[in-house]
PDB file of C-alpha atoms in Angstrom:
ATOM      1  CA  MET A   1     -13.377 -20.438 -26.992  1.00 83.00           C
ATOM      2  CA  VAL A   2     -12.363 -23.587 -28.852  1.00 84.00           C
ATOM      3  CA  TYR A   3      -9.355 -25.840 -29.103  1.00 80.00           C
ATOM      4  CA  GLN A   4      -8.075 -25.894 -32.665  1.00 78.00           C
ATOM      5  CA  TYR A   5      -6.354 -29.188 -33.265  1.00 78.00           C
ATOM      6  CA  GLU A   6      -4.707 -28.036 -36.479  1.00 76.00           C
ATOM      7  CA  TYR A   7      -2.860 -25.324 -34.522  1.00 74.00           C
ATOM      8  CA  GLU A   8      -2.732 -27.275 -31.249  1.00 79.00           C
ATOM      9  CA  ALA A   9      -3.851 -24.161 -29.413  1.00 83.00           C
ATOM     10  CA  TRP A  10      -6.834 -22.618 -27.625  1.00 85.00           C
ATOM     11  CA  LYS A  11      -8.424 -19.726 -29.475  1.00 86.00           C
ATOM     12  CA  ILE A  12     -11.006 -17.084 -28.575  1.00 85.00           C
ATOM     13  CA  SER A  13     -12.816 -15.330 -31.395  1.00 85.00           C
ATOM     14  CA  HIS A  14     -15.976 -13.320 -32.125  1.00 84.00           C
ATOM     15  CA  LYS A  15     -18.214 -14.339 -34.976  1.00 84.00           C
ATOM     16  CA  LEU A  16     -18.674 -10.723 -36.062  1.00 84.00           C
ATOM     17  CA  TYR A  17     -14.953  -9.914 -35.870  1.00 81.00           C
ATOM     18  CA  PRO A  18     -13.122 -13.142 -36.794  1.00 80.00           C
ATOM     19  CA  GLU A  19      -9.929 -11.237 -37.607  1.00 83.00           C
ATOM     20  CA  ARG A  20      -9.677 -10.118 -33.972  1.00 82.00           C
ATOM     21  CA  ASN A  21      -8.886 -13.247 -32.022  1.00 86.00           C
ATOM     22  CA  LEU A  22      -6.784 -14.471 -29.133  1.00 86.00           C
ATOM     23  CA  THR A  23      -4.526 -17.514 -29.245  1.00 86.00           C
ATOM     24  CA  MET A  24      -3.077 -19.061 -26.106  1.00 82.00           C
ATOM     25  CA  LYS A  25       0.692 -19.440 -26.400  1.00 79.00           C
ATOM     26  CA  VAL A  26       0.863 -22.515 -24.147  1.00 76.00           C
ATOM     27  CA  ASN A  27      -0.672 -25.562 -25.830  1.00 70.00           C
ATOM     28  CA  ASN A  28      -0.434 -28.238 -23.140  1.00 73.00           C
ATOM     29  CA  ARG A  29      -2.725 -26.685 -20.515  1.00 78.00           C
ATOM     30  CA  LEU A  30      -6.384 -25.917 -20.039  1.00 83.00           C
ATOM     31  CA  PRO A  31      -7.063 -22.216 -20.719  1.00 85.00           C
ATOM     32  CA  VAL A  32      -7.713 -21.234 -17.083  1.00 87.00           C
ATOM     33  CA  GLY A  33      -5.273 -19.225 -15.020  1.00 86.00           C
ATOM     34  CA  ARG A  34      -2.739 -16.626 -16.142  1.00 87.00           C
ATOM     35  CA  PHE A  35      -1.053 -17.311 -19.485  1.00 86.00           C
ATOM     36  CA  ARG A  36       0.391 -15.427 -22.422  1.00 85.00           C
ATOM     37  CA  TRP A  37      -2.055 -14.858 -25.270  1.00 85.00           C
ATOM     38  CA  GLU A  38      -1.441 -13.558 -28.770  1.00 86.00           C
ATOM     39  CA  ILE A  39      -3.973 -10.814 -29.584  1.00 87.00           C
ATOM     40  CA  ALA A  40      -4.377 -10.480 -33.342  1.00 88.00           C
ATOM     41  CA  ASN A  41      -5.148  -7.019 -34.761  1.00 86.00           C
ATOM     42  CA  SER A  42      -5.398  -5.547 -31.271  1.00 82.00           C
ATOM     43  CA  THR A  43      -7.614  -2.459 -31.155  1.00 79.00           C
ATOM     44  CA  CYS A  44      -5.699  -1.363 -28.042  1.00 79.00           C
ATOM     45  CA  ASN A  45      -2.452  -1.414 -30.018  1.00 78.00           C
ATOM     46  CA  GLU A  46      -3.542   0.352 -33.215  1.00 80.00           C
ATOM     47  CA  GLY A  47      -4.380  -2.923 -34.948  1.00 81.00           C
ATOM     48  CA  ILE A  48      -0.969  -4.460 -34.358  1.00 86.00           C
ATOM     49  CA  THR A  49      -0.742  -8.027 -33.082  1.00 87.00           C
ATOM     50  CA  GLU A  50       0.649  -8.177 -29.546  1.00 89.00           C
ATOM     51  CA  ILE A  51       1.222 -10.668 -26.737  1.00 90.00           C
ATOM     52  CA  ARG A  52      -0.177 -10.079 -23.261  1.00 87.00           C
ATOM     53  CA  THR A  53      -0.597 -12.067 -20.066  1.00 86.00           C
ATOM     54  CA  LEU A  54      -4.327 -12.553 -19.448  1.00 87.00           C
ATOM     55  CA  GLN A  55      -6.337 -14.271 -16.759  1.00 87.00           C
ATOM     56  CA  VAL A  56      -9.208 -16.655 -17.448  1.00 88.00           C
ATOM     57  CA  SER A  57     -10.949 -17.772 -14.274  1.00 89.00           C
ATOM     58  CA  THR A  58     -13.731 -20.021 -13.046  1.00 89.00           C
ATOM     59  CA  CYS A  59     -13.244 -18.971  -9.417  1.00 91.00           C
ATOM     60  CA  LYS A  60     -15.913 -17.373  -7.215  1.00 91.00           C
ATOM     61  CA  ASP A  61     -15.903 -13.730  -6.124  1.00 88.00           C
ATOM     62  CA  ASP A  62     -14.331 -14.563  -2.754  1.00 90.00           C
ATOM     63  CA  GLN A  63     -11.577 -16.675  -4.316  1.00 92.00           C
ATOM     64  CA  PHE A  64      -8.184 -15.936  -5.842  1.00 93.00           C
ATOM     65  CA  THR A  65      -7.226 -17.397  -9.211  1.00 93.00           C
ATOM     66  CA  CYS A  66      -3.807 -19.037  -9.053  1.00 93.00           C
ATOM     67  CA  ASP A  67      -1.595 -18.857 -12.125  1.00 91.00           C
ATOM     68  CA  ASP A  68      -2.392 -22.519 -12.801  1.00 90.00           C
ATOM     69  CA  GLY A  69      -6.153 -21.835 -12.666  1.00 91.00           C
ATOM     70  CA  SER A  70      -6.890 -23.377  -9.263  1.00 93.00           C
ATOM     71  CA  CYS A  71      -8.929 -21.419  -6.706  1.00 94.00           C
ATOM     72  CA  VAL A  72      -8.005 -20.494  -3.113  1.00 95.00           C
ATOM     73  CA  PRO A  73      -9.634 -18.087  -0.598  1.00 94.00           C
ATOM     74  CA  LEU A  74      -9.000 -14.459  -1.551  1.00 92.00           C
ATOM     75  CA  ALA A  75      -8.670 -13.544   2.134  1.00 91.00           C
ATOM     76  CA  GLY A  76      -5.378 -15.461   2.161  1.00 92.00           C
ATOM     77  CA  ARG A  77      -3.848 -13.407  -0.649  1.00 92.00           C
ATOM     78  CA  CYS A  78      -0.503 -11.906   0.367  1.00 93.00           C
ATOM     79  CA  ASP A  79      -0.571 -13.260   3.938  1.00 92.00           C
ATOM     80  CA  SER A  80       2.960 -14.756   3.696  1.00 91.00           C
ATOM     81  CA  VAL A  81       1.492 -18.270   3.538  1.00 93.00           C
ATOM     82  CA  GLY A  82       1.444 -19.829   0.069  1.00 93.00           C
ATOM     83  CA  GLN A  83      -1.883 -21.491  -0.707  1.00 93.00           C
ATOM     84  CA  CYS A  84      -1.481 -21.958  -4.449  1.00 94.00           C
ATOM     85  CA  ASP A  85       0.742 -24.837  -5.512  1.00 94.00           C
ATOM     86  CA  ASP A  86       2.702 -22.328  -7.587  1.00 92.00           C
ATOM     87  CA  VAL A  87       2.676 -19.777  -4.689  1.00 94.00           C
ATOM     88  CA  SER A  88       1.236 -17.170  -7.075  1.00 93.00           C
ATOM     89  CA  ASP A  89      -1.001 -15.857  -4.269  1.00 94.00           C
ATOM     90  CA  GLU A  90       2.157 -14.486  -2.603  1.00 94.00           C
ATOM     91  CA  LYS A  91       3.531 -12.758  -5.692  1.00 92.00           C
ATOM     92  CA  GLN A  92       2.937  -9.185  -6.884  1.00 89.00           C
ATOM     93  CA  CYS A  93       1.770  -8.201  -3.402  1.00 92.00           C
ATOM     94  CA  ASN A  94       1.555  -4.468  -3.979  1.00 93.00           C
ATOM     95  CA  LEU A  95      -0.044  -2.701  -1.023  1.00 96.00           C
ATOM     96  CA  VAL A  96      -0.429   0.895  -2.244  1.00 97.00           C
ATOM     97  CA  SER A  97      -2.007   2.155  -5.453  1.00 96.00           C
ATOM     98  CA  MET A  98      -2.196   5.751  -6.655  1.00 96.00           C
ATOM     99  CA  ASP A  99      -2.618   7.810  -9.797  1.00 95.00           C
ATOM    100  CA  GLU A 100       1.050   8.627 -10.322  1.00 92.00           C
ATOM    101  CA  LYS A 101       0.214  11.437 -12.758  1.00 93.00           C
ATOM    102  CA  LYS A 102      -2.050  13.257 -10.305  1.00 94.00           C
ATOM    103  CA  TYR A 103      -0.683  12.312  -6.891  1.00 96.00           C
ATOM    104  CA  LEU A 104       1.359  15.103  -5.289  1.00 94.00           C
ATOM    105  CA  LYS A 105       3.452  13.695  -2.460  1.00 93.00           C
ATOM    106  CA  ASP A 106       4.545  17.168  -1.314  1.00 93.00           C
ATOM    107  CA  ARG A 107       0.967  18.243  -0.638  1.00 93.00           C
ATOM    108  CA  PRO A 108      -1.502  16.834   1.889  1.00 93.00           C
ATOM    109  CA  PRO A 109      -4.936  15.542   0.865  1.00 93.00           C
ATOM    110  CA  SER A 110      -7.587  18.215   0.395  1.00 89.00           C
ATOM    111  CA  PRO A 111      -9.107  19.198   3.767  1.00 85.00           C
ATOM    112  CA  LYS A 112     -12.835  18.691   4.230  1.00 76.00           C
ATOM    113  CA  LEU A 113     -13.493  20.863   7.292  1.00 69.00           C
ATOM    114  CA  ASN A 114     -12.187  24.314   8.313  1.00 74.00           C
ATOM    115  CA  ASN A 115      -9.531  24.201   5.581  1.00 80.00           C
ATOM    116  CA  LYS A 116      -7.346  22.113   7.883  1.00 85.00           C
ATOM    117  CA  PHE A 117      -6.300  18.558   7.190  1.00 91.00           C
ATOM    118  CA  PRO A 118      -6.546  16.434  10.371  1.00 93.00           C
ATOM    119  CA  VAL A 119      -3.517  14.483  11.573  1.00 96.00           C
ATOM    120  CA  ASN A 120      -3.549  12.712  14.934  1.00 97.00           C
ATOM    121  CA  ALA A 121      -0.286  12.636  16.901  1.00 97.00           C
ATOM    122  CA  SER A 122       0.607  10.606  19.977  1.00 97.00           C
ATOM    123  CA  ILE A 123       3.850  10.230  21.929  1.00 97.00           C
ATOM    124  CA  ASP A 124       4.957   7.230  23.941  1.00 98.00           C
ATOM    125  CA  ILE A 125       7.789   8.281  26.278  1.00 97.00           C
ATOM    126  CA  ARG A 126      10.090   5.284  26.673  1.00 97.00           C
ATOM    127  CA  SER A 127      12.767   6.805  28.873  1.00 97.00           C
ATOM    128  CA  VAL A 128      13.999  10.036  30.468  1.00 95.00           C
ATOM    129  CA  LEU A 129      17.631   9.973  29.362  1.00 96.00           C
ATOM    130  CA  ASN A 130      18.880  13.095  31.091  1.00 94.00           C
ATOM    131  CA  ILE A 131      17.747  16.027  33.227  1.00 91.00           C
ATOM    132  CA  ASN A 132      20.081  18.999  33.221  1.00 90.00           C
ATOM    133  CA  GLU A 133      18.744  21.604  35.642  1.00 85.00           C
ATOM    134  CA  VAL A 134      21.568  24.077  35.054  1.00 85.00           C
ATOM    135  CA  GLY A 135      21.453  23.833  31.279  1.00 89.00           C
ATOM    136  CA  MET A 136      17.628  23.744  31.278  1.00 91.00           C
ATOM    137  CA  ILE A 137      17.629  20.585  29.134  1.00 94.00           C
ATOM    138  CA  LEU A 138      15.394  17.504  29.238  1.00 94.00           C
ATOM    139  CA  LYS A 139      16.457  14.587  27.023  1.00 96.00           C
ATOM    140  CA  LEU A 140      13.750  12.060  26.162  1.00 97.00           C
ATOM    141  CA  LEU A 141      13.571   8.800  24.258  1.00 98.00           C
ATOM    142  CA  PHE A 142      10.091   8.535  22.741  1.00 98.00           C
ATOM    143  CA  VAL A 143       8.088   7.089  19.872  1.00 98.00           C
ATOM    144  CA  LEU A 144       6.023   9.498  17.785  1.00 98.00           C
ATOM    145  CA  ASP A 145       2.943   8.067  16.027  1.00 98.00           C
ATOM    146  CA  LEU A 146       1.200  10.076  13.311  1.00 98.00           C
ATOM    147  CA  THR A 147      -2.072   8.843  11.792  1.00 98.00           C
ATOM    148  CA  TRP A 148      -4.207  10.183   8.942  1.00 97.00           C
ATOM    149  CA  PHE A 149      -6.446   9.230   6.000  1.00 97.00           C
ATOM    150  CA  ASP A 150      -5.423   9.865   2.386  1.00 97.00           C
ATOM    151  CA  ASP A 151      -8.380   9.647  -0.004  1.00 96.00           C
ATOM    152  CA  ARG A 152      -6.030   9.767  -3.007  1.00 97.00           C
ATOM    153  CA  LEU A 153      -4.750   6.266  -2.223  1.00 97.00           C
ATOM    154  CA  GLN A 154      -6.094   2.757  -2.556  1.00 97.00           C
ATOM    155  CA  PHE A 155      -4.787  -0.233  -0.625  1.00 98.00           C
ATOM    156  CA  TYR A 156      -4.714  -3.822  -1.821  1.00 97.00           C
ATOM    157  CA  ASN A 157      -5.511  -6.944   0.213  1.00 95.00           C
ATOM    158  CA  LEU A 158      -5.347  -5.395   3.687  1.00 96.00           C
ATOM    159  CA  LYS A 159      -5.323  -7.769   6.654  1.00 96.00           C
ATOM    160  CA  PRO A 160      -7.010  -7.357  10.078  1.00 95.00           C
ATOM    161  CA  ASP A 161      -3.535  -7.436  11.667  1.00 95.00           C
ATOM    162  CA  ASP A 162      -1.999  -4.107  10.661  1.00 93.00           C
ATOM    163  CA  ASN A 163       1.504  -5.520  11.198  1.00 94.00           C
ATOM    164  CA  MET A 164       0.897  -7.378   7.928  1.00 95.00           C
ATOM    165  CA  ASN A 165       0.057  -4.095   6.182  1.00 97.00           C
ATOM    166  CA  THR A 166       3.509  -2.538   6.375  1.00 96.00           C
ATOM    167  CA  LEU A 167       4.522  -0.246   3.520  1.00 97.00           C
ATOM    168  CA  THR A 168       7.705  -0.970   1.612  1.00 94.00           C
ATOM    169  CA  SER A 169      10.428   1.671   1.738  1.00 94.00           C
ATOM    170  CA  GLU A 170       9.550   2.629  -1.844  1.00 95.00           C
ATOM    171  CA  ASP A 171       5.851   3.108  -1.019  1.00 96.00           C
ATOM    172  CA  GLN A 172       6.723   4.986   2.157  1.00 95.00           C
ATOM    173  CA  LYS A 173       8.780   7.477   0.185  1.00 95.00           C
ATOM    174  CA  ALA A 174       6.133   7.799  -2.540  1.00 96.00           C
ATOM    175  CA  VAL A 175       3.209   8.879  -0.324  1.00 97.00           C
ATOM    176  CA  TRP A 176       2.648  12.142   1.500  1.00 97.00           C
ATOM    177  CA  THR A 177       3.589  12.094   5.182  1.00 97.00           C
ATOM    178  CA  PRO A 178       3.077  14.882   7.759  1.00 96.00           C
ATOM    179  CA  THR A 179       5.952  16.697   9.462  1.00 96.00           C
ATOM    180  CA  VAL A 180       5.989  17.748  13.127  1.00 97.00           C
ATOM    181  CA  LEU A 181       8.105  20.670  14.346  1.00 97.00           C
ATOM    182  CA  PHE A 182       9.720  20.212  17.765  1.00 97.00           C
ATOM    183  CA  ASP A 183       9.593  23.917  18.576  1.00 94.00           C
ATOM    184  CA  ASN A 184      11.393  23.817  21.928  1.00 94.00           C
ATOM    185  CA  THR A 185      14.654  22.427  20.550  1.00 95.00           C
ATOM    186  CA  GLU A 186      17.810  24.386  19.860  1.00 93.00           C
ATOM    187  CA  LYS A 187      17.854  23.721  16.101  1.00 94.00           C
ATOM    188  CA  GLN A 188      14.073  23.547  15.551  1.00 95.00           C
ATOM    189  CA  LEU A 189      14.174  19.818  14.805  1.00 96.00           C
ATOM    190  CA  THR A 190      11.391  18.130  12.839  1.00 97.00           C
ATOM    191  CA  SER A 191      10.027  14.614  12.535  1.00 97.00           C
ATOM    192  CA  ARG A 192      11.418  12.438   9.749  1.00 96.00           C
ATOM    193  CA  ASN A 193      10.335   9.868   7.225  1.00 96.00           C
ATOM    194  CA  ASP A 194      13.544   7.908   6.753  1.00 95.00           C
ATOM    195  CA  GLU A 195      15.056   4.443   7.133  1.00 94.00           C
ATOM    196  CA  LYS A 196      14.392   4.517  10.897  1.00 96.00           C
ATOM    197  CA  SER A 197      10.662   5.125  10.480  1.00 97.00           C
ATOM    198  CA  PHE A 198       8.035   2.629   9.407  1.00 95.00           C
ATOM    199  CA  ALA A 199       4.514   3.008   8.058  1.00 97.00           C
ATOM    200  CA  LYS A 200       1.569   0.656   8.026  1.00 97.00           C
ATOM    201  CA  VAL A 201      -2.149   0.739   7.262  1.00 98.00           C
ATOM    202  CA  THR A 202      -4.924  -0.044   9.723  1.00 98.00           C
ATOM    203  CA  ARG A 203      -7.877  -1.735   8.045  1.00 97.00           C
ATOM    204  CA  LEU A 204     -11.041   0.050   9.140  1.00 97.00           C
ATOM    205  CA  GLY A 205     -13.276   0.035   6.047  1.00 95.00           C
ATOM    206  CA  ASN A 206     -14.738  -2.634   3.799  1.00 95.00           C
ATOM    207  CA  SER A 207     -13.269  -3.753   0.502  1.00 94.00           C
ATOM    208  CA  THR A 208     -14.547  -4.111  -3.038  1.00 93.00           C
ATOM    209  CA  ARG A 209     -13.512  -6.840  -5.459  1.00 90.00           C
ATOM    210  CA  SER A 210     -11.425  -5.817  -8.452  1.00 89.00           C
ATOM    211  CA  GLY A 211     -13.446  -5.746 -11.667  1.00 80.00           C
ATOM    212  CA  ASN A 212     -12.801  -6.776 -15.228  1.00 77.00           C
ATOM    213  CA  THR A 213     -10.379  -3.893 -15.771  1.00 78.00           C
ATOM    214  CA  TYR A 214      -7.878  -5.693 -13.520  1.00 81.00           C
ATOM    215  CA  ASN A 215      -5.925  -8.720 -14.665  1.00 82.00           C
ATOM    216  CA  GLU A 216      -5.807 -10.256 -11.189  1.00 86.00           C
ATOM    217  CA  ASP A 217      -8.014 -10.802  -8.136  1.00 91.00           C
ATOM    218  CA  ILE A 218      -7.636  -8.005  -5.565  1.00 92.00           C
ATOM    219  CA  ASP A 219      -9.481  -6.821  -2.467  1.00 94.00           C
ATOM    220  CA  ILE A 220      -9.437  -3.021  -2.871  1.00 96.00           C
ATOM    221  CA  PHE A 221      -9.685  -0.721   0.173  1.00 97.00           C
ATOM    222  CA  GLU A 222     -10.225   3.040  -0.199  1.00 97.00           C
ATOM    223  CA  GLY A 223      -7.816   5.443   1.453  1.00 97.00           C
ATOM    224  CA  ASN A 224     -10.526   7.603   3.011  1.00 95.00           C
ATOM    225  CA  ASP A 225     -11.698   4.615   5.099  1.00 97.00           C
ATOM    226  CA  ASN A 226      -8.369   3.071   6.118  1.00 98.00           C
ATOM    227  CA  GLN A 227      -5.789   4.780   8.282  1.00 98.00           C
ATOM    228  CA  VAL A 228      -2.090   5.308   7.558  1.00 98.00           C
ATOM    229  CA  ARG A 229       0.261   5.271  10.554  1.00 98.00           C
ATOM    230  CA  LEU A 230       3.857   6.557  10.551  1.00 98.00           C
ATOM    231  CA  SER A 231       6.013   5.684  13.581  1.00 98.00           C
ATOM    232  CA  ARG A 232       9.562   6.557  14.552  1.00 98.00           C
ATOM    233  CA  ALA A 233      11.693   6.604  17.705  1.00 98.00           C
ATOM    234  CA  TYR A 234      13.558   9.815  18.655  1.00 98.00           C
ATOM    235  CA  ASP A 235      16.024  10.855  21.345  1.00 97.00           C
ATOM    236  CA  ILE A 236      15.944  14.642  21.563  1.00 97.00           C
ATOM    237  CA  ASP A 237      17.164  17.386  23.897  1.00 96.00           C
ATOM    238  CA  PHE A 238      14.232  19.653  24.729  1.00 96.00           C
ATOM    239  CA  ILE A 239      14.665  23.135  26.171  1.00 95.00           C
ATOM    240  CA  CYS A 240      12.761  23.317  29.451  1.00 89.00           C
ATOM    241  CA  GLU A 241      12.434  26.162  31.924  1.00 84.00           C
ATOM    242  CA  TYR A 242      12.717  24.617  35.373  1.00 79.00           C
ATOM    243  CA  ASP A 243      11.163  26.512  38.280  1.00 76.00           C
ATOM    244  CA  MET A 244      13.843  25.978  40.964  1.00 71.00           C
ATOM    245  CA  ARG A 245      12.524  28.369  43.630  1.00 73.00           C
ATOM    246  CA  TRP A 246      11.217  25.632  45.942  1.00 68.00           C
ATOM    247  CA  TYR A 247      13.546  22.784  44.845  1.00 67.00           C
ATOM    248  CA  PRO A 248      13.904  20.227  46.427  1.00 66.00           C
ATOM    249  CA  PHE A 249      10.896  20.917  48.633  1.00 63.00           C
ATOM    250  CA  ASP A 250       8.271  21.411  45.943  1.00 60.00           C
ATOM    251  CA  SER A 251       5.532  18.823  45.501  1.00 59.00           C
TER     252      SER A 251
END
């Protein structure tokens, strides 16, 4: 990499392939950070010259490269607190990554044991809204939590506090989510993944640093080690068979 005064630009070239070179399109900055570069005779573009945004960094493995080239702790990436002067550590904060060509959101991950995919369910009953002994109805307000692992997913820059790992509505609709049938309801109601539900990821596994194939610094967490949680509140009438033979003297 050299600065060519005649062109007033930084240039990267290879002595064996001088016709394939990169020229930085900004000429008043040091060539560290994320900038647009002109790639001459690009082999990735059938030999056609193209312009791409590339990152050149001097930061350590546990640091994030700001767009201006400065270095900040990678652990602070996408934590809603800007550390870079240009706040680039809080931009492009994608949480979920998947192979869009292969990922099937209508099918669960492949089961590993007994041909059954494990999903954990828990219910937190918030209130008993109504008890109708004559109609045999019990109305409850409750929160249903469903948790599972999806090895087809990767998660970026997860935080220890899972409240900071909330999926966007677009990501929530793009991933597979389980469905629970409330069998003892009149219309066979099911759980939902809609605007009233929210999903987040619990960080349980370790991360790996993004390699040279990525154009940014990312802590990558595998889906088979980090748990997805889908939560939603419901108020539902359940059909219950009350045994009234000893009422009100039963214990």
